[in-house]
Amino acid sequence: MFRIGIGLDSHRIRFKTSLDISKQGGKTLKARLKGEKNLILGGVEVRQDCYFLADSDGDVVLHSLSNALSTAIGGGSLDTWAGPMFKKGIKDSREFLKAILKKVKAKGFRISNVAIMVEGQKPKLEPHRVKMQLSLAKLLQLDKQDIGIAFTTGQDLTPFGKGQGIQAFSTILLNK
């Protein structure tokens, strides 16, 4: 028996602001304002100068994967089962993914393969693809080659293509 799941998630991003602190020899030195979060995708910290506007870590890749897994087994959206976890102070999206993976396994399914498409104008994400694949392979207990990740800029056509956020689509094939 096979099941297919489709998931989507998106969040706005904010770049941490820079402050001019002094000028020396014609050069402006800058100090980054530190935020409490960094940009995390697929369980990997990909940037320290920006973050998702989200109550959790905002990892849209893990959120879309979680939604895909949930819909494949007839479940609801991320908030229906991760919401109570968040209320307990759990903000790490890897924990949300682990929770839905337990439900998938309890129904006797295993993941065959995963396909992920990420849209966002900035920051550039392709340099992080292999790290993301390795992180996801570990989390999902799959081989790296069973996880495809592609990136697109959106070329100013959507809010994501205009650099206002990042969205991720995931498809999952489960089998028994």
Coordinates of C-alpha atoms in Angstrom, one line a residue:
M1 CA 0.0 0.0 0.0
F2 CA 1.3 3.4 -0.9
R3 CA 0.3 6.9 0.4
I4 CA 1.3 10.3 -0.9
G5 CA 1.4 13.4 1.3
I6 CA 1.8 17.0 0.2
G7 CA 2.8 19.8 2.6
L8 CA 3.3 23.5 2.4
D9 CA 4.6 26.1 4.9
S10 CA 5.8 29.7 4.6
H11 CA 7.1 32.4 6.9
R12 CA 8.2 36.0 6.5
I13 CA 11.9 36.6 7.1
R14 CA 13.6 39.6 8.7
F15 CA 17.2 40.5 8.3
K16 CA 18.8 41.6 11.5
T17 CA 19.6 45.3 11.5
S18 CA 23.0 46.8 11.4
L19 CA 24.0 49.8 13.4
D20 CA 26.8 52.2 12.5
I21 CA 29.0 52.3 15.6
S22 CA 32.0 54.4 14.4
K23 CA 34.0 55.6 11.5
Q24 CA 37.7 54.9 11.3
G25 CA 39.9 55.9 8.3
G26 CA 36.9 56.4 6.1
K27 CA 35.4 53.0 6.9
T28 CA 32.2 52.5 8.8
L29 CA 32.4 49.7 11.3
K30 CA 29.1 48.0 11.9
A31 CA 27.8 45.8 14.8
R32 CA 25.0 43.4 14.1
L33 CA 22.1 43.5 16.5
K34 CA 21.7 40.0 17.8
G35 CA 18.3 38.4 17.6
E36 CA 17.3 35.4 19.6
K37 CA 16.9 33.2 16.4
N38 CA 18.9 32.5 13.3
L39 CA 17.5 31.2 10.0
I40 CA 17.0 27.4 10.1
L41 CA 16.0 25.2 7.2
G42 CA 15.8 21.4 7.1
G43 CA 17.3 21.4 10.6
V44 CA 20.4 23.3 9.5
E45 CA 21.3 26.9 10.6
V46 CA 21.8 28.5 7.2
R47 CA 22.2 32.2 8.2
Q48 CA 22.9 34.2 11.3
D49 CA 21.9 37.6 9.9
C50 CA 18.2 36.8 9.4
Y51 CA 15.4 34.8 11.0
F52 CA 11.8 33.7 10.4
L53 CA 8.9 35.6 12.0
A54 CA 7.4 32.6 13.8
D55 CA 6.6 31.4 17.2
S56 CA 8.7 28.3 16.7
D57 CA 12.1 28.2 15.0
G58 CA 10.1 28.7 11.8
D59 CA 11.8 25.9 9.8
V60 CA 9.5 25.9 6.8
V61 CA 11.1 22.8 5.4
L62 CA 10.5 20.7 8.5
H63 CA 7.0 22.2 8.8
S64 CA 6.1 21.3 5.2
L65 CA 7.5 17.8 5.7
S66 CA 5.5 17.4 8.9
N67 CA 2.3 18.5 7.0
A68 CA 3.1 16.1 4.2
L69 CA 3.5 13.2 6.6
S70 CA 0.3 14.1 8.5
T71 CA -1.8 14.4 5.3
A72 CA -0.4 11.1 4.0
I73 CA -1.9 9.2 7.0
G74 CA -5.1 11.2 7.0
G75 CA -4.2 13.7 9.6
G76 CA -4.5 17.5 9.8
S77 CA -2.2 20.4 9.6
L78 CA 0.9 21.0 11.8
D79 CA -1.0 23.1 14.4
T80 CA -3.5 20.3 15.2
W81 CA -0.8 18.1 16.8
A82 CA 2.2 20.5 17.2
G83 CA 0.1 23.3 18.8
P84 CA -0.1 21.5 22.2
M85 CA 3.7 20.8 22.0
F86 CA 4.3 24.5 21.4
K87 CA 2.2 25.4 24.4
K88 CA 4.5 23.3 26.5
G89 CA 7.4 25.4 25.3
I90 CA 8.7 23.2 22.5
K91 CA 9.8 25.4 19.6
D92 CA 12.3 23.1 17.9
S93 CA 10.7 21.9 14.6
R94 CA 12.8 18.7 14.7
E95 CA 10.6 17.7 17.7
F96 CA 7.4 18.4 15.7
L97 CA 8.8 16.2 12.9
K98 CA 9.7 13.4 15.4
A99 CA 6.2 13.5 16.8
I100 CA 4.5 12.9 13.4
L101 CA 7.1 10.3 12.5
K102 CA 6.0 8.3 15.5
K103 CA 2.4 8.4 14.2
V104 CA 3.5 7.4 10.7
K105 CA 5.4 4.4 12.1
A106 CA 2.6 3.4 14.4
K107 CA 0.4 3.0 11.3
G108 CA 3.0 0.7 9.8
F109 CA 4.3 3.0 7.1
R110 CA 7.8 3.9 6.2
I111 CA 9.0 6.8 4.0
S112 CA 10.1 5.8 0.5
N113 CA 11.3 9.2 -0.7
V114 CA 10.9 12.9 -0.2
A115 CA 10.9 15.8 -2.7
I116 CA 11.2 19.4 -1.5
M117 CA 10.9 22.7 -3.4
V118 CA 11.9 25.9 -1.6
E119 CA 11.1 29.3 -3.0
G120 CA 12.8 32.5 -1.8
Q121 CA 14.7 35.3 -3.4
K122 CA 17.1 35.6 -0.5
P123 CA 19.2 34.4 1.1
K124 CA 20.8 32.1 -1.4
L125 CA 20.2 28.5 -0.2
E126 CA 21.8 26.2 -2.8
P127 CA 25.1 26.2 -0.9
H128 CA 23.3 24.5 2.0
R129 CA 21.6 21.8 0.0
V130 CA 23.9 18.9 0.9
K131 CA 23.9 19.8 4.6
M132 CA 20.1 19.9 4.6
Q133 CA 19.9 16.6 2.8
L134 CA 22.2 15.0 5.4
S135 CA 20.2 16.5 8.3
L136 CA 17.0 15.3 6.8
A137 CA 18.4 11.9 6.1
K138 CA 19.3 11.5 9.8
L139 CA 15.9 12.8 11.0
L140 CA 13.9 10.7 8.6
Q141 CA 16.2 7.6 8.7
L142 CA 16.7 7.7 4.9
D143 CA 19.6 7.6 2.6
K144 CA 20.6 11.0 1.2
Q145 CA 19.7 10.0 -2.3
D146 CA 16.1 9.5 -1.2
I147 CA 15.8 13.2 -0.5
G148 CA 15.6 15.7 -3.3
I149 CA 15.8 19.4 -2.5
A150 CA 15.5 22.1 -5.2
F151 CA 15.5 25.9 -4.8
T152 CA 13.9 28.6 -6.9
T153 CA 14.0 32.4 -6.5
G154 CA 10.5 33.2 -7.7
Q155 CA 12.0 36.1 -9.7
D156 CA 9.9 38.9 -8.1
L157 CA 6.6 37.1 -9.0
T158 CA 5.4 36.3 -5.4
P159 CA 6.2 37.7 -2.0
F160 CA 8.8 35.0 -1.6
G161 CA 10.3 35.9 -5.0
K162 CA 10.5 39.5 -3.7
G163 CA 12.6 38.5 -0.7
Q164 CA 9.8 38.9 1.9
G165 CA 9.8 35.3 3.1
I166 CA 10.5 31.7 2.2
Q167 CA 8.0 28.9 1.4
A168 CA 8.6 25.2 1.1
F169 CA 6.5 22.5 -0.6
S170 CA 7.1 18.8 0.2
T171 CA 5.8 15.6 -1.2
I172 CA 6.3 12.3 0.6
L173 CA 5.8 8.7 -0.7
L174 CA 5.0 6.3 2.1
N175 CA 4.7 2.5 1.8
K176 CA 3.7 -0.5 3.9

